PDB file of C-alpha atoms in Angstrom:
ATOM      1  CA  UNK A   1      48.946  45.042  29.714  1.00 56.00           C
ATOM      2  CA  UNK A   2      47.040  46.400  32.716  1.00 70.00           C
ATOM      3  CA  UNK A   3      45.455  42.992  33.365  1.00 77.00           C
ATOM      4  CA  UNK A   4      46.894  41.284  36.440  1.00 86.00           C
ATOM      5  CA  UNK A   5      46.344  38.000  38.215  1.00 95.00           C
ATOM      6  CA  UNK A   6      48.501  39.125  41.137  1.00 96.00           C
ATOM      7  CA  UNK A   7      46.684  38.569  44.449  1.00 98.00           C
ATOM      8  CA  UNK A   8      49.385  39.941  46.745  1.00 97.00           C
ATOM      9  CA  UNK A   9      47.870  41.647  49.775  1.00 97.00           C
ATOM     10  CA  UNK A  10      44.523  39.861  49.384  1.00 98.00           C
ATOM     11  CA  UNK A  11      43.042  37.542  52.015  1.00 98.00           C
ATOM     12  CA  UNK A  12      40.895  34.681  50.725  1.00 98.00           C
ATOM     13  CA  UNK A  13      38.567  32.265  52.511  1.00 98.00           C
ATOM     14  CA  UNK A  14      38.105  28.869  50.849  1.00 98.00           C
ATOM     15  CA  UNK A  15      35.389  26.711  52.395  1.00 98.00           C
ATOM     16  CA  UNK A  16      35.899  22.966  52.150  1.00 97.00           C
ATOM     17  CA  UNK A  17      39.551  23.816  51.636  1.00 97.00           C
ATOM     18  CA  UNK A  18      41.182  20.706  53.058  1.00 97.00           C
ATOM     19  CA  UNK A  19      40.865  18.425  50.022  1.00 95.00           C
ATOM     20  CA  UNK A  20      39.939  18.056  46.377  1.00 94.00           C
ATOM     21  CA  UNK A  21      38.895  21.143  44.436  1.00 96.00           C
ATOM     22  CA  UNK A  22      39.020  23.358  47.535  1.00 97.00           C
ATOM     23  CA  UNK A  23      42.614  22.404  48.311  1.00 97.00           C
ATOM     24  CA  UNK A  24      43.673  23.025  44.708  1.00 97.00           C
ATOM     25  CA  UNK A  25      41.966  26.423  44.717  1.00 98.00           C
ATOM     26  CA  UNK A  26      43.717  27.348  47.960  1.00 98.00           C
ATOM     27  CA  UNK A  27      47.092  26.315  46.545  1.00 98.00           C
ATOM     28  CA  UNK A  28      46.521  28.339  43.372  1.00 98.00           C
ATOM     29  CA  UNK A  29      45.528  31.449  45.324  1.00 98.00           C
ATOM     30  CA  UNK A  30      48.620  31.142  47.524  1.00 98.00           C
ATOM     31  CA  UNK A  31      50.774  30.707  44.407  1.00 98.00           C
ATOM     32  CA  UNK A  32      49.411  34.013  43.093  1.00 98.00           C
ATOM     33  CA  UNK A  33      50.214  35.851  46.316  1.00 98.00           C
ATOM     34  CA  UNK A  34      47.059  35.617  48.408  1.00 98.00           C
ATOM     35  CA  UNK A  35      46.890  34.803  52.092  1.00 98.00           C
ATOM     36  CA  UNK A  36      44.454  31.881  52.322  1.00 98.00           C
ATOM     37  CA  UNK A  37      42.190  30.841  55.174  1.00 98.00           C
ATOM     38  CA  UNK A  38      41.059  27.260  54.670  1.00 98.00           C
ATOM     39  CA  UNK A  39      37.780  26.406  56.415  1.00 98.00           C
ATOM     40  CA  UNK A  40      36.830  22.804  57.167  1.00 98.00           C
ATOM     41  CA  UNK A  41      34.856  20.853  59.760  1.00 96.00           C
ATOM     42  CA  UNK A  42      37.848  18.625  60.591  1.00 96.00           C
ATOM     43  CA  UNK A  43      40.503  20.915  62.032  1.00 97.00           C
ATOM     44  CA  UNK A  44      43.179  18.192  62.331  1.00 97.00           C
ATOM     45  CA  UNK A  45      42.930  17.234  58.654  1.00 97.00           C
ATOM     46  CA  UNK A  46      42.621  20.868  57.671  1.00 98.00           C
ATOM     47  CA  UNK A  47      45.776  21.864  59.547  1.00 98.00           C
ATOM     48  CA  UNK A  48      47.803  19.200  57.765  1.00 98.00           C
ATOM     49  CA  UNK A  49      46.415  20.169  54.351  1.00 98.00           C
ATOM     50  CA  UNK A  50      46.822  23.903  54.970  1.00 98.00           C
ATOM     51  CA  UNK A  51      50.428  23.446  56.071  1.00 98.00           C
ATOM     52  CA  UNK A  52      51.167  21.771  52.757  1.00 98.00           C
ATOM     53  CA  UNK A  53      50.102  24.856  50.771  1.00 98.00           C
ATOM     54  CA  UNK A  54      51.174  27.549  53.285  1.00 98.00           C
ATOM     55  CA  UNK A  55      47.574  28.424  54.197  1.00 98.00           C
ATOM     56  CA  UNK A  56      45.889  29.086  57.551  1.00 98.00           C
ATOM     57  CA  UNK A  57      43.496  26.474  58.942  1.00 98.00           C
ATOM     58  CA  UNK A  58      40.193  27.356  60.609  1.00 98.00           C
ATOM     59  CA  UNK A  59      37.470  25.033  61.869  1.00 98.00           C
ATOM     60  CA  UNK A  60      34.020  25.715  60.455  1.00 98.00           C
ATOM     61  CA  UNK A  61      30.895  23.690  59.772  1.00 97.00           C
ATOM     62  CA  UNK A  62      29.323  25.821  57.061  1.00 98.00           C
ATOM     63  CA  UNK A  63      25.907  24.230  57.639  1.00 97.00           C
ATOM     64  CA  UNK A  64      25.883  25.857  61.099  1.00 97.00           C
ATOM     65  CA  UNK A  65      25.011  29.570  60.789  1.00 97.00           C
ATOM     66  CA  UNK A  66      26.577  30.409  64.141  1.00 97.00           C
ATOM     67  CA  UNK A  67      29.773  28.612  63.222  1.00 98.00           C
ATOM     68  CA  UNK A  68      30.074  30.602  59.992  1.00 98.00           C
ATOM     69  CA  UNK A  69      29.656  33.894  61.854  1.00 98.00           C
ATOM     70  CA  UNK A  70      32.297  32.831  64.386  1.00 98.00           C
ATOM     71  CA  UNK A  71      34.747  31.626  61.719  1.00 98.00           C
ATOM     72  CA  UNK A  72      34.415  34.847  59.719  1.00 98.00           C
ATOM     73  CA  UNK A  73      35.044  36.962  62.816  1.00 98.00           C
ATOM     74  CA  UNK A  74      37.994  34.751  63.799  1.00 98.00           C
ATOM     75  CA  UNK A  75      39.491  34.966  60.308  1.00 98.00           C
ATOM     76  CA  UNK A  76      39.194  38.754  60.219  1.00 98.00           C
ATOM     77  CA  UNK A  77      40.651  38.986  63.721  1.00 98.00           C
ATOM     78  CA  UNK A  78      43.681  36.851  62.837  1.00 98.00           C
ATOM     79  CA  UNK A  79      44.307  37.897  59.236  1.00 98.00           C
ATOM     80  CA  UNK A  80      43.025  41.479  59.319  1.00 98.00           C
ATOM     81  CA  UNK A  81      40.400  41.350  56.579  1.00 98.00           C
ATOM     82  CA  UNK A  82      38.787  39.103  53.952  1.00 98.00           C
ATOM     83  CA  UNK A  83      38.811  40.196  50.300  1.00 98.00           C
ATOM     84  CA  UNK A  84      37.846  36.948  48.574  1.00 98.00           C
ATOM     85  CA  UNK A  85      35.375  34.189  49.354  1.00 98.00           C
ATOM     86  CA  UNK A  86      35.329  30.869  47.513  1.00 98.00           C
ATOM     87  CA  UNK A  87      32.265  28.933  48.683  1.00 98.00           C
ATOM     88  CA  UNK A  88      33.320  25.430  47.737  1.00 97.00           C
ATOM     89  CA  UNK A  89      32.179  23.206  50.637  1.00 96.00           C
ATOM     90  CA  UNK A  90      29.683  20.516  49.724  1.00 94.00           C
ATOM     91  CA  UNK A  91      28.466  16.984  50.325  1.00 93.00           C
ATOM     92  CA  UNK A  92      27.145  14.495  47.780  1.00 88.00           C
ATOM     93  CA  UNK A  93      24.390  12.904  49.856  1.00 83.00           C
ATOM     94  CA  UNK A  94      22.918   9.446  49.421  1.00 82.00           C
ATOM     95  CA  UNK A  95      22.877   7.560  46.135  1.00 86.00           C
ATOM     96  CA  UNK A  96      19.100   7.037  46.218  1.00 89.00           C
ATOM     97  CA  UNK A  97      16.396   7.359  43.555  1.00 88.00           C
ATOM     98  CA  UNK A  98      13.529   9.784  44.051  1.00 90.00           C
ATOM     99  CA  UNK A  99      11.012   9.424  45.750  1.00 91.00           C
ATOM    100  CA  UNK A 100      12.941   7.114  48.109  1.00 92.00           C
ATOM    101  CA  UNK A 101      15.207  10.026  49.074  1.00 92.00           C
ATOM    102  CA  UNK A 102      15.373  10.364  52.851  1.00 94.00           C
ATOM    103  CA  UNK A 103      14.058  13.816  53.911  1.00 95.00           C
ATOM    104  CA  UNK A 104      16.897  14.018  56.447  1.00 95.00           C
ATOM    105  CA  UNK A 105      19.422  13.553  53.640  1.00 95.00           C
ATOM    106  CA  UNK A 106      17.674  16.279  51.635  1.00 95.00           C
ATOM    107  CA  UNK A 107      17.925  18.656  54.604  1.00 96.00           C
ATOM    108  CA  UNK A 108      21.624  17.936  55.149  1.00 96.00           C
ATOM    109  CA  UNK A 109      22.585  18.362  51.489  1.00 96.00           C
ATOM    110  CA  UNK A 110      20.578  21.564  51.034  1.00 97.00           C
ATOM    111  CA  UNK A 111      21.986  22.985  54.279  1.00 97.00           C
ATOM    112  CA  UNK A 112      25.598  22.252  53.306  1.00 97.00           C
ATOM    113  CA  UNK A 113      25.501  22.947  49.568  1.00 97.00           C
ATOM    114  CA  UNK A 114      23.010  25.807  49.273  1.00 98.00           C
ATOM    115  CA  UNK A 115      22.031  27.425  52.572  1.00 98.00           C
ATOM    116  CA  UNK A 116      25.694  27.544  53.596  1.00 98.00           C
ATOM    117  CA  UNK A 117      26.454  29.603  50.494  1.00 97.00           C
ATOM    118  CA  UNK A 118      23.841  32.148  51.544  1.00 98.00           C
ATOM    119  CA  UNK A 119      25.262  32.279  55.074  1.00 98.00           C
ATOM    120  CA  UNK A 120      28.921  32.618  54.089  1.00 98.00           C
ATOM    121  CA  UNK A 121      28.277  35.162  51.330  1.00 98.00           C
ATOM    122  CA  UNK A 122      26.058  37.175  53.691  1.00 98.00           C
ATOM    123  CA  UNK A 123      28.730  37.429  56.376  1.00 98.00           C
ATOM    124  CA  UNK A 124      31.456  38.138  53.832  1.00 98.00           C
ATOM    125  CA  UNK A 125      29.349  40.884  52.279  1.00 98.00           C
ATOM    126  CA  UNK A 126      28.587  42.516  55.613  1.00 98.00           C
ATOM    127  CA  UNK A 127      32.320  42.586  56.346  1.00 98.00           C
ATOM    128  CA  UNK A 128      33.211  43.907  52.881  1.00 98.00           C
ATOM    129  CA  UNK A 129      30.579  46.657  52.940  1.00 98.00           C
ATOM    130  CA  UNK A 130      31.557  47.665  56.465  1.00 97.00           C
ATOM    131  CA  UNK A 131      35.156  48.304  55.331  1.00 96.00           C
ATOM    132  CA  UNK A 132      34.029  50.345  52.327  1.00 97.00           C
ATOM    133  CA  UNK A 133      33.109  47.748  49.704  1.00 97.00           C
ATOM    134  CA  UNK A 134      35.027  45.743  47.153  1.00 98.00           C
ATOM    135  CA  UNK A 135      35.484  41.998  47.014  1.00 98.00           C
ATOM    136  CA  UNK A 136      35.196  38.807  45.037  1.00 98.00           C
ATOM    137  CA  UNK A 137      32.889  35.828  45.579  1.00 98.00           C
ATOM    138  CA  UNK A 138      33.069  32.551  43.676  1.00 98.00           C
ATOM    139  CA  UNK A 139      30.526  29.805  44.273  1.00 98.00           C
ATOM    140  CA  UNK A 140      31.255  26.232  43.212  1.00 98.00           C
ATOM    141  CA  UNK A 141      28.270  24.508  41.599  1.00 98.00           C
ATOM    142  CA  UNK A 142      28.287  21.508  39.235  1.00 95.00           C
ATOM    143  CA  UNK A 143      27.143  20.579  35.739  1.00 94.00           C
ATOM    144  CA  UNK A 144      24.468  18.430  37.389  1.00 93.00           C
ATOM    145  CA  UNK A 145      22.678  21.732  38.005  1.00 95.00           C
ATOM    146  CA  UNK A 146      21.891  21.671  34.290  1.00 93.00           C
ATOM    147  CA  UNK A 147      21.667  17.978  33.417  1.00 90.00           C
ATOM    148  CA  UNK A 148      20.193  16.499  36.618  1.00 81.00           C
ATOM    149  CA  UNK A 149      20.978  13.318  38.523  1.00 83.00           C
ATOM    150  CA  UNK A 150      18.065  10.929  39.121  1.00 87.00           C
ATOM    151  CA  UNK A 151      19.780   9.310  42.111  1.00 88.00           C
ATOM    152  CA  UNK A 152      21.019  12.524  43.728  1.00 90.00           C
ATOM    153  CA  UNK A 153      18.065  14.874  43.589  1.00 94.00           C
ATOM    154  CA  UNK A 154      19.073  16.877  46.665  1.00 95.00           C
ATOM    155  CA  UNK A 155      22.587  17.448  45.351  1.00 94.00           C
ATOM    156  CA  UNK A 156      21.381  18.468  41.886  1.00 95.00           C
ATOM    157  CA  UNK A 157      18.733  20.766  43.364  1.00 96.00           C
ATOM    158  CA  UNK A 158      21.208  22.486  45.669  1.00 97.00           C
ATOM    159  CA  UNK A 159      23.717  23.003  42.874  1.00 97.00           C
ATOM    160  CA  UNK A 160      20.979  24.421  40.628  1.00 97.00           C
ATOM    161  CA  UNK A 161      19.960  26.764  43.428  1.00 98.00           C
ATOM    162  CA  UNK A 162      23.479  28.191  43.452  1.00 98.00           C
ATOM    163  CA  UNK A 163      22.997  29.458  39.896  1.00 98.00           C
ATOM    164  CA  UNK A 164      20.017  31.616  40.860  1.00 98.00           C
ATOM    165  CA  UNK A 165      21.734  32.727  44.034  1.00 98.00           C
ATOM    166  CA  UNK A 166      24.829  33.781  42.074  1.00 98.00           C
ATOM    167  CA  UNK A 167      22.854  36.007  39.711  1.00 98.00           C
ATOM    168  CA  UNK A 168      20.721  37.532  42.446  1.00 98.00           C
ATOM    169  CA  UNK A 169      23.633  38.196  44.801  1.00 98.00           C
ATOM    170  CA  UNK A 170      25.645  39.678  41.928  1.00 98.00           C
ATOM    171  CA  UNK A 171      22.956  42.224  41.115  1.00 98.00           C
ATOM    172  CA  UNK A 172      22.455  43.060  44.795  1.00 98.00           C
ATOM    173  CA  UNK A 173      26.148  43.557  45.548  1.00 98.00           C
ATOM    174  CA  UNK A 174      27.410  45.179  42.331  1.00 98.00           C
ATOM    175  CA  UNK A 175      26.886  48.700  43.694  1.00 98.00           C
ATOM    176  CA  UNK A 176      29.274  47.776  46.520  1.00 98.00           C
ATOM    177  CA  UNK A 177      31.940  46.722  43.975  1.00 98.00           C
ATOM    178  CA  UNK A 178      31.566  43.068  44.958  1.00 98.00           C
ATOM    179  CA  UNK A 179      31.629  40.642  42.033  1.00 98.00           C
ATOM    180  CA  UNK A 180      29.813  37.322  42.439  1.00 98.00           C
ATOM    181  CA  UNK A 181      30.385  34.512  39.968  1.00 98.00           C
ATOM    182  CA  UNK A 182      30.006  30.749  39.856  1.00 98.00           C
ATOM    183  CA  UNK A 183      32.109  27.940  38.417  1.00 98.00           C
ATOM    184  CA  UNK A 184      30.394  24.805  37.232  1.00 97.00           C
ATOM    185  CA  UNK A 185      32.824  21.869  37.221  1.00 96.00           C
ATOM    186  CA  UNK A 186      32.165  18.885  35.039  1.00 92.00           C
ATOM    187  CA  UNK A 187      33.241  15.370  36.001  1.00 87.00           C
ATOM    188  CA  UNK A 188      36.446  16.092  37.882  1.00 88.00           C
ATOM    189  CA  UNK A 189      38.873  13.609  39.411  1.00 80.00           C
ATOM    190  CA  UNK A 190      38.277  13.945  43.168  1.00 73.00           C
ATOM    191  CA  UNK A 191      37.581  11.465  45.945  1.00 70.00           C
ATOM    192  CA  UNK A 192      33.894  12.470  45.915  1.00 58.00           C
ATOM    193  CA  UNK A 193      33.357  10.767  42.533  1.00 58.00           C
ATOM    194  CA  UNK A 194      36.078   8.107  42.587  1.00 59.00           C
ATOM    195  CA  UNK A 195      33.564   5.249  42.491  1.00 60.00           C
ATOM    196  CA  UNK A 196      31.658   6.635  39.508  1.00 61.00           C
ATOM    197  CA  UNK A 197      34.700   7.539  37.444  1.00 57.00           C
ATOM    198  CA  UNK A 198      36.411   4.269  38.323  1.00 59.00           C
ATOM    199  CA  UNK A 199      33.451   2.163  37.183  1.00 62.00           C
ATOM    200  CA  UNK A 200      34.313   0.956  33.676  1.00 65.00           C
ATOM    201  CA  UNK A 201      30.777   1.252  32.311  1.00 71.00           C
ATOM    202  CA  UNK A 202      29.977   4.622  33.900  1.00 72.00           C
ATOM    203  CA  UNK A 203      33.422   6.073  33.277  1.00 75.00           C
ATOM    204  CA  UNK A 204      33.386   5.162  29.594  1.00 79.00           C
ATOM    205  CA  UNK A 205      29.906   6.633  29.151  1.00 81.00           C
ATOM    206  CA  UNK A 206      30.947   9.920  30.754  1.00 82.00           C
ATOM    207  CA  UNK A 207      34.082  10.144  28.615  1.00 83.00           C
ATOM    208  CA  UNK A 208      32.080   9.484  25.444  1.00 83.00           C
ATOM    209  CA  UNK A 209      29.727  12.352  26.317  1.00 85.00           C
ATOM    210  CA  UNK A 210      32.603  14.753  27.009  1.00 87.00           C
ATOM    211  CA  UNK A 211      33.995  16.339  23.802  1.00 91.00           C
ATOM    212  CA  UNK A 212      37.402  16.833  25.450  1.00 90.00           C
ATOM    213  CA  UNK A 213      37.491  13.037  25.953  1.00 88.00           C
ATOM    214  CA  UNK A 214      38.884  13.227  29.475  1.00 88.00           C
ATOM    215  CA  UNK A 215      37.845  13.994  33.025  1.00 88.00           C
ATOM    216  CA  UNK A 216      38.701  17.339  34.546  1.00 92.00           C
ATOM    217  CA  UNK A 217      41.461  17.904  37.068  1.00 94.00           C
ATOM    218  CA  UNK A 218      41.292  20.052  40.172  1.00 95.00           C
ATOM    219  CA  UNK A 219      43.801  22.426  38.556  1.00 96.00           C
ATOM    220  CA  UNK A 220      41.397  22.975  35.656  1.00 96.00           C
ATOM    221  CA  UNK A 221      38.926  24.447  38.144  1.00 97.00           C
ATOM    222  CA  UNK A 222      41.499  26.358  40.196  1.00 98.00           C
ATOM    223  CA  UNK A 223      42.797  28.258  37.174  1.00 97.00           C
ATOM    224  CA  UNK A 224      39.372  29.673  36.372  1.00 98.00           C
ATOM    225  CA  UNK A 225      38.869  30.688  40.003  1.00 98.00           C
ATOM    226  CA  UNK A 226      42.170  32.601  40.016  1.00 98.00           C
ATOM    227  CA  UNK A 227      40.916  34.668  37.076  1.00 98.00           C
ATOM    228  CA  UNK A 228      37.518  35.331  38.674  1.00 98.00           C
ATOM    229  CA  UNK A 229      39.010  36.609  41.947  1.00 98.00           C
ATOM    230  CA  UNK A 230      41.669  38.749  40.247  1.00 98.00           C
ATOM    231  CA  UNK A 231      41.457  42.346  39.046  1.00 96.00           C
ATOM    232  CA  UNK A 232      41.134  40.950  35.522  1.00 96.00           C
ATOM    233  CA  UNK A 233      37.497  40.129  36.415  1.00 97.00           C
ATOM    234  CA  UNK A 234      36.527  43.498  37.920  1.00 97.00           C
ATOM    235  CA  UNK A 235      33.684  43.898  35.370  1.00 97.00           C
ATOM    236  CA  UNK A 236      32.718  40.222  35.285  1.00 98.00           C
ATOM    237  CA  UNK A 237      29.818  39.406  37.578  1.00 98.00           C
ATOM    238  CA  UNK A 238      26.669  37.296  37.763  1.00 98.00           C
ATOM    239  CA  UNK A 239      28.132  34.665  35.454  1.00 98.00           C
ATOM    240  CA  UNK A 240      28.204  30.872  35.564  1.00 98.00           C
ATOM    241  CA  UNK A 241      31.402  29.533  34.003  1.00 98.00           C
ATOM    242  CA  UNK A 242      31.350  25.900  32.923  1.00 97.00           C
ATOM    243  CA  UNK A 243      34.613  24.019  33.280  1.00 97.00           C
ATOM    244  CA  UNK A 244      33.451  20.710  31.897  1.00 95.00           C
ATOM    245  CA  UNK A 245      35.305  19.901  28.677  1.00 94.00           C
ATOM    246  CA  UNK A 246      32.031  20.446  26.790  1.00 94.00           C
ATOM    247  CA  UNK A 247      30.012  17.883  28.793  1.00 91.00           C
ATOM    248  CA  UNK A 248      26.821  19.959  28.902  1.00 91.00           C
ATOM    249  CA  UNK A 249      26.976  20.320  25.121  1.00 89.00           C
ATOM    250  CA  UNK A 250      26.388  16.562  25.169  1.00 75.00           C
ATOM    251  CA  UNK A 251      28.110  15.089  22.152  1.00 60.00           C
TER     252      UNK A 251
END
């Protein structure tokens, strides 16, 4: 077979790479041969996490446009190039019903979950085009982009925005041989949703709605990302891949 998931020689940036899904993605990319730059706001935590998966730690607040530009330049300077971008960083925001949502919370969530994707993909693309084109982008959305969350309207709106951004960026960058895709995790066991999944009533309801009858794991998401950033996905772009055990199908 000519299909390969070998990432040897590739340099990947994973935003929000110090924990949860981001950490698992970083570990999977390293396992397949990539050199990984883990970006996180907390450099101390990030260094410890990156050391555990043989990655390189960089400080970056993705909601700060200047910080993203600096981190991209620093990564290229230290690692030579960037071939892959996984825009995973995100925050959940307040658990508040609309219209009681605090406008400041809306601004923070949109800046971190949506605007940051624009900023990081823009700087990655400028770098990739400048060195002759070619590259892989994966954005991490959520099934709430399709089903909605009445108490997390900013989060759901930002994640839905990523779907449109994925398709638009994919069409814009295809002529530069840059593929842009999105993964849409379902309810996945991470510290961001520990309270919800650990609540007997909520947890049981979510399991009943999921045909696979379990929550996802971070490795479930990481495996799909490895495919999307490999040469096996060179003709796969502008897609949103659900990794949700059938949750959106809504049994």
